[in-house]
PDB file of C-alpha atoms in Angstrom:
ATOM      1  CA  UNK A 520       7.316  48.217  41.831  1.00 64.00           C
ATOM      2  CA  UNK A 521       5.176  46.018  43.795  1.00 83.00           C
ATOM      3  CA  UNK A 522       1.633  47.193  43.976  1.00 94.00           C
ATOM      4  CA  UNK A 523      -0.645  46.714  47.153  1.00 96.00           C
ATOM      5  CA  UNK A 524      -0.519  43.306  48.539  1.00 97.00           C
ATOM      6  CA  UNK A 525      -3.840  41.652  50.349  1.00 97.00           C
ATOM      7  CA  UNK A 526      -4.475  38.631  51.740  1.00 97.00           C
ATOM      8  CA  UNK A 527      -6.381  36.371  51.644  1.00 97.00           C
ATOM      9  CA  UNK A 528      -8.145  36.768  48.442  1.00 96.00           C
ATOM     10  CA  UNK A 529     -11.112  35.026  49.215  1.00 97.00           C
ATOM     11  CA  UNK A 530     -12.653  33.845  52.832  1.00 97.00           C
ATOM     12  CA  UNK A 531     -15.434  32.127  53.447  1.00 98.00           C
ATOM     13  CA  UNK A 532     -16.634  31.705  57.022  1.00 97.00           C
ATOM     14  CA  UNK A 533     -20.002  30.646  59.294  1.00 97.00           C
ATOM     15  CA  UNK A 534     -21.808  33.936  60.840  1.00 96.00           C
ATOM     16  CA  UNK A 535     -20.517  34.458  64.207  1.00 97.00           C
ATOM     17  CA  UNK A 536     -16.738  33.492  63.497  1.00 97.00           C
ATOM     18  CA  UNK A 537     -14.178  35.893  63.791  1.00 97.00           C
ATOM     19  CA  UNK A 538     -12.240  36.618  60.481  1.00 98.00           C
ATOM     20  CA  UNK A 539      -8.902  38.463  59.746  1.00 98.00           C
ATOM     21  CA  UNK A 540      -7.763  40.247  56.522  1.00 98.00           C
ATOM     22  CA  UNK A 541      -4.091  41.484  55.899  1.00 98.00           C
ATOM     23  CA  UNK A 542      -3.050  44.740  53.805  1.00 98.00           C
ATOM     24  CA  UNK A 543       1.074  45.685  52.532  1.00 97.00           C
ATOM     25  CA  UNK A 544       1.021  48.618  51.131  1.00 95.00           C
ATOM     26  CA  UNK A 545       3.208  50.433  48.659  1.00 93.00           C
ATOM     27  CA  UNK A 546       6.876  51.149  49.996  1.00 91.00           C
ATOM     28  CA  UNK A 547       6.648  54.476  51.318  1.00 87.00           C
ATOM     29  CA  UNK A 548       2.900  55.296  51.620  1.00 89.00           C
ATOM     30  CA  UNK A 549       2.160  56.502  55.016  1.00 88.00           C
ATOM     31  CA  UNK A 550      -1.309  57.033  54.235  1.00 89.00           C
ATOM     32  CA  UNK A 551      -3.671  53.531  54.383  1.00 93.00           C
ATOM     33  CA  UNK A 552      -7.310  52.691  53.551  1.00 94.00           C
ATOM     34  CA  UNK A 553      -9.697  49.732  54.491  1.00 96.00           C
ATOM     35  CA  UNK A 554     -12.760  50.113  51.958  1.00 96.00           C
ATOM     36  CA  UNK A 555     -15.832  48.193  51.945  1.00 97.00           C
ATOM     37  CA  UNK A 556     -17.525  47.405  48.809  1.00 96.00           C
ATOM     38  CA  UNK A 557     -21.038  45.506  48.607  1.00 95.00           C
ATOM     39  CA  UNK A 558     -22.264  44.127  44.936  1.00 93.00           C
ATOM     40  CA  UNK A 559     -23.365  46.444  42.284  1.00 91.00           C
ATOM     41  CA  UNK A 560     -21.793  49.570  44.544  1.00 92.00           C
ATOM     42  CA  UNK A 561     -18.855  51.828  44.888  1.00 92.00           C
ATOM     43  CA  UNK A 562     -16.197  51.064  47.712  1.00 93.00           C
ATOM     44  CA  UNK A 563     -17.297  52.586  51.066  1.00 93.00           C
ATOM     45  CA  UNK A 564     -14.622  53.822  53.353  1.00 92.00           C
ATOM     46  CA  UNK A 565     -14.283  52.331  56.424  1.00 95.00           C
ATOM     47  CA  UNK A 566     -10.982  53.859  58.081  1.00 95.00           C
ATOM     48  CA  UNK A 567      -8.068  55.392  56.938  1.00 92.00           C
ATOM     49  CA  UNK A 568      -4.842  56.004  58.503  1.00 93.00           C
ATOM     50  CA  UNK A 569      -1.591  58.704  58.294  1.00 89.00           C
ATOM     51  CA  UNK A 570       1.235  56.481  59.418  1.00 90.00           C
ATOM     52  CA  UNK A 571      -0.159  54.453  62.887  1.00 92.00           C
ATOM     53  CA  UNK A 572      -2.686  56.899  63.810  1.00 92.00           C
ATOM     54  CA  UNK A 573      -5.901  56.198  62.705  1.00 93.00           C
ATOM     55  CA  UNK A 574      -7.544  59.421  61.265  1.00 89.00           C
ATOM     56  CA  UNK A 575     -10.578  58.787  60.359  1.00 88.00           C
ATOM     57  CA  UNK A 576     -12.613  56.047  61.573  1.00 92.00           C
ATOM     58  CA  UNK A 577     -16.136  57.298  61.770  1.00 89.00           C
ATOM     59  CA  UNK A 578     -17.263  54.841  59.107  1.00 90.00           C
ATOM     60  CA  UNK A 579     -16.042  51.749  60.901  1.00 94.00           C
ATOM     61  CA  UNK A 580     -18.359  49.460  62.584  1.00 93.00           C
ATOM     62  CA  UNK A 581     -16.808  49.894  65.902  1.00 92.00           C
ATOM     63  CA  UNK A 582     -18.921  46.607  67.703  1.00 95.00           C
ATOM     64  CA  UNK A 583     -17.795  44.046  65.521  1.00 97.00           C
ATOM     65  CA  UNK A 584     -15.165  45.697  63.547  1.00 97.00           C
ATOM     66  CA  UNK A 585     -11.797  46.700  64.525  1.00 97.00           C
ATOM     67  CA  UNK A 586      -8.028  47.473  62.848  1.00 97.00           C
ATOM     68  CA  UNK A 587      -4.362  48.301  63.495  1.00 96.00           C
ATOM     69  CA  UNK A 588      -1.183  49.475  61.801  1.00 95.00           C
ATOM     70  CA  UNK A 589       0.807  48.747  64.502  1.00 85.00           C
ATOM     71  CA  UNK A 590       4.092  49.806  62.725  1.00 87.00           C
ATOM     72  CA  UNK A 591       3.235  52.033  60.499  1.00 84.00           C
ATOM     73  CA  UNK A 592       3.059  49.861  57.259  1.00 92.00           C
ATOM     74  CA  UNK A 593       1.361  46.793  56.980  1.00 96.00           C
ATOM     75  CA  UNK A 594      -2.538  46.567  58.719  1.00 97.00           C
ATOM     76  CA  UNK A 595      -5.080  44.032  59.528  1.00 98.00           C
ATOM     77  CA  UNK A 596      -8.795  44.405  59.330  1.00 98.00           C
ATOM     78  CA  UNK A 597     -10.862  42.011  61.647  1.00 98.00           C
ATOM     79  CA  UNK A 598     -14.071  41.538  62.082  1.00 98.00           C
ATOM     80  CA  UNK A 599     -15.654  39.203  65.266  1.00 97.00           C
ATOM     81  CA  UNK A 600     -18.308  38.171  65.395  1.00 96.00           C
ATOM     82  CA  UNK A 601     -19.227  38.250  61.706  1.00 97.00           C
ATOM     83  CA  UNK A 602     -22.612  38.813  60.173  1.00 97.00           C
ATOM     84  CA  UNK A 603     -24.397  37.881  57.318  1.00 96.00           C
ATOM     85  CA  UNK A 604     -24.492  41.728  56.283  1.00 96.00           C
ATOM     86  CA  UNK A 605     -20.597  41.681  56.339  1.00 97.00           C
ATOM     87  CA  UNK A 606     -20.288  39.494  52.727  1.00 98.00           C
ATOM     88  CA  UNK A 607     -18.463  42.143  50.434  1.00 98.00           C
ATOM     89  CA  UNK A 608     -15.112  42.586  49.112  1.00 98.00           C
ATOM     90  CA  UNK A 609     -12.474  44.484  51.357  1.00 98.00           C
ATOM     91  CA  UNK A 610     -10.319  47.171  49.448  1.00 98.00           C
ATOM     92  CA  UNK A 611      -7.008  48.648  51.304  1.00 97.00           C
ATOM     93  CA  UNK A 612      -5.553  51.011  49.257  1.00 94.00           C
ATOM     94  CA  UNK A 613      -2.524  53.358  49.927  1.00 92.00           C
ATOM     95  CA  UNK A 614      -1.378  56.528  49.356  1.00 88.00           C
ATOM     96  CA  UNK A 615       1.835  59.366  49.387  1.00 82.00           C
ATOM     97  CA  UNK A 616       1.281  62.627  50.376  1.00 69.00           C
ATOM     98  CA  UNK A 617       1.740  65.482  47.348  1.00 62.00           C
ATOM     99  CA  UNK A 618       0.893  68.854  47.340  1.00 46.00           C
ATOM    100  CA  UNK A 619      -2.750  68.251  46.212  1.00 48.00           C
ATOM    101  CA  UNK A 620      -3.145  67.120  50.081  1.00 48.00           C
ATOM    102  CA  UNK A 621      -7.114  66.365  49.815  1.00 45.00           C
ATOM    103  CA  UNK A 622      -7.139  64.281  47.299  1.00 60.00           C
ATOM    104  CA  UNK A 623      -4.163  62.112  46.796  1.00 61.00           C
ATOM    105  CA  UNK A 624      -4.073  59.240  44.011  1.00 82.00           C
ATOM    106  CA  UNK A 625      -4.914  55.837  45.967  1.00 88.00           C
ATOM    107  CA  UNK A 626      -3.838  52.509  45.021  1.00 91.00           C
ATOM    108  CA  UNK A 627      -5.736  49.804  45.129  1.00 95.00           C
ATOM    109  CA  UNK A 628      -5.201  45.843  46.314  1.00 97.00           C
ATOM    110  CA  UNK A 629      -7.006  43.559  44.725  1.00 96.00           C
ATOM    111  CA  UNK A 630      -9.407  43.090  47.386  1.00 97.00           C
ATOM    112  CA  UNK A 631     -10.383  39.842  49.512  1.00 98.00           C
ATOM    113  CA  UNK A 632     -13.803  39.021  48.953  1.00 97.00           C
ATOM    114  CA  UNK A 633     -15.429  38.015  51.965  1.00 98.00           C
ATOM    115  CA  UNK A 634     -18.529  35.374  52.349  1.00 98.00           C
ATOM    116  CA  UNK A 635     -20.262  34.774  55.513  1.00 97.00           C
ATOM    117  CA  UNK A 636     -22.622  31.827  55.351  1.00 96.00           C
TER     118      UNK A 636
ATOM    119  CA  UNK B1327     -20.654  67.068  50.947  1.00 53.00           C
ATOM    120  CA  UNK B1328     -20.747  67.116  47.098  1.00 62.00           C
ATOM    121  CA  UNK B1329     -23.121  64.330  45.604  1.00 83.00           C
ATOM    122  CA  UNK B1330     -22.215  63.256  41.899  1.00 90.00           C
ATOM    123  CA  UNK B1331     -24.605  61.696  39.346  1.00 93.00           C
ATOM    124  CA  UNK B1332     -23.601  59.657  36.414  1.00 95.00           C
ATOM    125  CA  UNK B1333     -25.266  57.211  34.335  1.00 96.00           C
ATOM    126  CA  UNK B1334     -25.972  54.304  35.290  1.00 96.00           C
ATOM    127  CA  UNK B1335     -24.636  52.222  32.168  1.00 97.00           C
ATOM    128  CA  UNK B1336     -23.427  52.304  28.485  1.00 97.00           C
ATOM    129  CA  UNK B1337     -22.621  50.537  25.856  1.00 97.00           C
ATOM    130  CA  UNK B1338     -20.414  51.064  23.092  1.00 97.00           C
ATOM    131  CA  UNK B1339     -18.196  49.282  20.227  1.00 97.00           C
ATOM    132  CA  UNK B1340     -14.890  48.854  19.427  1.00 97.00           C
ATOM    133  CA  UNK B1341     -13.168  52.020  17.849  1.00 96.00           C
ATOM    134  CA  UNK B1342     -15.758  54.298  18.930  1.00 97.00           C
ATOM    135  CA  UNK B1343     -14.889  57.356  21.598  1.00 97.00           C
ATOM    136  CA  UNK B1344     -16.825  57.200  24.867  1.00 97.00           C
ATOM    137  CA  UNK B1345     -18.171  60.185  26.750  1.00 98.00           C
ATOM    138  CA  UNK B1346     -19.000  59.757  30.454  1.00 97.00           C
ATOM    139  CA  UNK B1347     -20.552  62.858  31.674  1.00 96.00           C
ATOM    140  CA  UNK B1348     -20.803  63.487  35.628  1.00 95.00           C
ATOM    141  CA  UNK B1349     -22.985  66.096  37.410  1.00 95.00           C
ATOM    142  CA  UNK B1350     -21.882  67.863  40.823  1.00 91.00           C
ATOM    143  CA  UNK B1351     -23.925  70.777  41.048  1.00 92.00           C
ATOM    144  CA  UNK B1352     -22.863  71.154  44.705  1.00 88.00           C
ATOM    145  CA  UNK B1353     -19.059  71.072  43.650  1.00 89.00           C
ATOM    146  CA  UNK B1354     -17.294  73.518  46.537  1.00 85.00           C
ATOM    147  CA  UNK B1355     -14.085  75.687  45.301  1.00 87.00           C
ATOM    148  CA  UNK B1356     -11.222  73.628  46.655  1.00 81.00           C
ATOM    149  CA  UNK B1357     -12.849  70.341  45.078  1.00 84.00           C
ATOM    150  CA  UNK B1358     -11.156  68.580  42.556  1.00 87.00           C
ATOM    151  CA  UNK B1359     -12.908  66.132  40.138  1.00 90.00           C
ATOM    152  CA  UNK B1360     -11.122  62.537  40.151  1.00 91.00           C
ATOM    153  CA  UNK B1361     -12.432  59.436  37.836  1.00 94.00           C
ATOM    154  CA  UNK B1362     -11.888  56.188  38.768  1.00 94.00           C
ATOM    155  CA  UNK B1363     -11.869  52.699  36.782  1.00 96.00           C
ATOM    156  CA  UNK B1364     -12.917  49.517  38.045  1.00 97.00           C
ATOM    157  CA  UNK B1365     -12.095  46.086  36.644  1.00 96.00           C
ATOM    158  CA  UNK B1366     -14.207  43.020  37.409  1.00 91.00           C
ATOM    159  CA  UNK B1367     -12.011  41.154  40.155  1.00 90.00           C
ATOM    160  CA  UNK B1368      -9.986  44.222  41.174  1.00 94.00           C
ATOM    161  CA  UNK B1369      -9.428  47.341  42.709  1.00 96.00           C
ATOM    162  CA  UNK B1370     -10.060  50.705  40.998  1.00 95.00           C
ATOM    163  CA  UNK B1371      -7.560  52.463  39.176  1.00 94.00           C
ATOM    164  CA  UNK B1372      -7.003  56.435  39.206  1.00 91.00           C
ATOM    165  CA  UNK B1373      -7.581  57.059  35.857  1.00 93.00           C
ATOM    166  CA  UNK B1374      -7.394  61.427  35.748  1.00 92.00           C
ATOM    167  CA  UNK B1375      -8.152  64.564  37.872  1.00 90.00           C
ATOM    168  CA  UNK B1376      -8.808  67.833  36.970  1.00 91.00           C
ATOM    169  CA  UNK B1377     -10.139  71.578  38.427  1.00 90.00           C
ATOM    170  CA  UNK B1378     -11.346  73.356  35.368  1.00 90.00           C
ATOM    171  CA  UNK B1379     -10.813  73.452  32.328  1.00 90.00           C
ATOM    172  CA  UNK B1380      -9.161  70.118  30.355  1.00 95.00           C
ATOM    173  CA  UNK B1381      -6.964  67.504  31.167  1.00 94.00           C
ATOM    174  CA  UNK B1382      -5.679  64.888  29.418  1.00 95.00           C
ATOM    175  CA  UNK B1383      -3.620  62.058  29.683  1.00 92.00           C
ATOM    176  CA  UNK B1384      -2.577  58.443  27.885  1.00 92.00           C
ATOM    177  CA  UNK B1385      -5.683  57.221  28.610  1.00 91.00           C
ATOM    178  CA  UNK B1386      -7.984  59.671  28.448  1.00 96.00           C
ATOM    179  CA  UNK B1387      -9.178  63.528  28.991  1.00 97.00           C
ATOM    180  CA  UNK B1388     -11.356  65.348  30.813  1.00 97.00           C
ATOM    181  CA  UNK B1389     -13.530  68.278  30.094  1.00 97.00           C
ATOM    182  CA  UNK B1390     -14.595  70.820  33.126  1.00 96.00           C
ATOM    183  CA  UNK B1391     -16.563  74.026  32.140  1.00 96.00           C
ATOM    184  CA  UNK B1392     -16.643  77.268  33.460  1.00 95.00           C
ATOM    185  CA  UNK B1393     -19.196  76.735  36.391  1.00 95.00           C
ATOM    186  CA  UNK B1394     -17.908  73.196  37.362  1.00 95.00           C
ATOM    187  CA  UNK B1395     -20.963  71.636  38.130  1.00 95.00           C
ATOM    188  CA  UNK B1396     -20.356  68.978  35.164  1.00 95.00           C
ATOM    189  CA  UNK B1397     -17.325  66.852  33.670  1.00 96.00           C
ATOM    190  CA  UNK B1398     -17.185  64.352  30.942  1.00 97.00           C
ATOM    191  CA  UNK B1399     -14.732  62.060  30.750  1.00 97.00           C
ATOM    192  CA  UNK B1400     -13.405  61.252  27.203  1.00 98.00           C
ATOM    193  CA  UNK B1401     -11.966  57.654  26.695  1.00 97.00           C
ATOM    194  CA  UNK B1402     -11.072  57.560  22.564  1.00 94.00           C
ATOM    195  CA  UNK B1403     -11.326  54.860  20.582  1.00 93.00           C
ATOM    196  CA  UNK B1404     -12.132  52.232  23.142  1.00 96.00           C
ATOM    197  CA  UNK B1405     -11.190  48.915  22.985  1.00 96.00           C
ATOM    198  CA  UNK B1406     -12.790  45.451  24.872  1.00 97.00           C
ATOM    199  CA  UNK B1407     -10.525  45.906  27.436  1.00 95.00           C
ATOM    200  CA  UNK B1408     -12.183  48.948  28.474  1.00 96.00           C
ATOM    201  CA  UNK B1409     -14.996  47.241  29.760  1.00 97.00           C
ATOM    202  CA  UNK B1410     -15.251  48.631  33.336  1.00 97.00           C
ATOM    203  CA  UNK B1411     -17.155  50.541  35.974  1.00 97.00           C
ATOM    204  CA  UNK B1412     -15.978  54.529  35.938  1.00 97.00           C
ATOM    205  CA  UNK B1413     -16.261  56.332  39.112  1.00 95.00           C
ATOM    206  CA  UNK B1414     -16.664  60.057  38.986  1.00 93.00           C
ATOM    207  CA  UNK B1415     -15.805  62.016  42.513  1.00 89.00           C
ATOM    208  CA  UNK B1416     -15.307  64.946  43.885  1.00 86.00           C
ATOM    209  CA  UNK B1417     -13.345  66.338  46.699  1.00 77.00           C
ATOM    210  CA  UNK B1418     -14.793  65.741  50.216  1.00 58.00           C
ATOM    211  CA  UNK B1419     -13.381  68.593  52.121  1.00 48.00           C
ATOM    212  CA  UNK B1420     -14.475  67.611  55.398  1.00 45.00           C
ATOM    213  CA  UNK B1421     -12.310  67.900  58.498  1.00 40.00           C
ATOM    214  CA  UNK B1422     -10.818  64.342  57.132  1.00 44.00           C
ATOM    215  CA  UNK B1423      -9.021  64.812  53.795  1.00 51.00           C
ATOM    216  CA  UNK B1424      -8.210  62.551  51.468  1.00 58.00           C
ATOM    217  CA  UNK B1425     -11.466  60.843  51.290  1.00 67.00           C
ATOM    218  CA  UNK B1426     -12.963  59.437  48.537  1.00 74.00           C
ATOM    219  CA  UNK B1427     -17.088  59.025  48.348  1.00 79.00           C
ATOM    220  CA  UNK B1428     -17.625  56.336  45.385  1.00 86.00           C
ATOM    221  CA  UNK B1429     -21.283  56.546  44.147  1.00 84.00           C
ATOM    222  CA  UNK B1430     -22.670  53.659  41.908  1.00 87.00           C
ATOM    223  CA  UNK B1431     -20.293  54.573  39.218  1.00 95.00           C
ATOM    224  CA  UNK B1432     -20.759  53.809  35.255  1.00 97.00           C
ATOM    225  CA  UNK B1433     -20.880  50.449  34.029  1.00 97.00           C
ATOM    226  CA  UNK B1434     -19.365  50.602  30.537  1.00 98.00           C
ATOM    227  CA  UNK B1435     -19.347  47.860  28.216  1.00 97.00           C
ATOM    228  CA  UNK B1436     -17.707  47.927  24.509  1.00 97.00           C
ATOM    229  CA  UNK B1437     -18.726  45.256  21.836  1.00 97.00           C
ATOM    230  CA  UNK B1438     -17.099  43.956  19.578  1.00 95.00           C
TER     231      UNK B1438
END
């Protein structure tokens, strides 16, 4: 089974350009995460979302940061214009609902590690 | 919102059992404990969850007692490959579920 799919994995852009980053997650997951995680530090979440709705975004830059799941699957994570702050790796990670509702197992991409010059 | 401590590092060596223990004094009822494990390069990896008591799995087990405020995770007889950061959480049962608060996790590394 194909895990979660990011791209790219690594971006490097000027402060002040716009810059896009791409999540698949597992078949069947209706739940989706965009994580931020800065050297040396756990991942920070930054919004999550139950099929196309986003349901909690109250971590998410919401000046320079923005996201969609359009569909229901696959999201993108953007960020325009890009700061000097923003170099970190971004995590999506999925999930299925079980009965344990609060805290479901997530599953992690691989992460595309951002650096703004 | 319940606030976990763990250590900030440790080392070990080959063969040897490794015990990770995580402090959540503020732990509410409905929390569960959840650790995490982080590869260089990668995303993290559930690794176990438990309420009370003991779990265990093929990986590893993990001890709750009575009053919760605690856990130790138990990896036995690590190997290089276990070389990682471990993230201990606990359930943030907040009007948005699911959410997982990482703190600076463990940064474990076995010798040879």
């Amino acid at each position: 089974e194909a895990g979660v799919v990011q791209s790219p994995r690594y971006k490097i852009i000027e402060k002040k350009q716009p810059v896009a980053f791409w999540c698949n997650p597992i078949s069947g997951h209706n739940t989706l995460y965009w994580y931020r995680q800065n050297l040396g530090q756990g991942p920070e979440l930054l919004i999550r979302y139950e099929n196309e709705e986003a349901v909690d975004d109250s971590q998410l830059p919401k000046d320079r940061f923005s996201a969609e799941r359009l569909k229901g699957v696959d999201s993108t994570l953007k960020i325009q214009p890009a700061e000097l702050g923003d170099s970190a790796v971004y995590l999506c990670a999925s999930s299925h609902p079980q009965d344990m509702t609060l805290y479901n197992e997530q599953f992690f991409g691989p992460g595309t590690r951002l650096t703004v010059l | 919102l319940a606030k976990t401590t763990q250590p900030i590092s440790m080392d070990s060596y080959e063969g040897q059992e490794v015990n990770i223990t995580c402090s959540h004094n503020n732990i509410a009822t409905n929390d569960y404990i959840t650790w995490y494990q982080q590869f260089p390069s990668q995303g993290p990896r559930f690794i176990i969850q438990g309420y009370k008591t003991k779990v265990t799995n093929e990986v590893a087990s993990l001890f709750i007692p009575a009053d919760r405020k605690s856990s130790t995770l138990s990896l036995p007889r690590v190997s290089l490959s276990d070389t990682a950061v471990y993230y201990c959480l606990v359930g943030d049962d907040g009007a948005a579920g699911n959410k997982l608060t990482f703190g600076g996790g463990t940064r474990v590394l076995v010798k040879p």
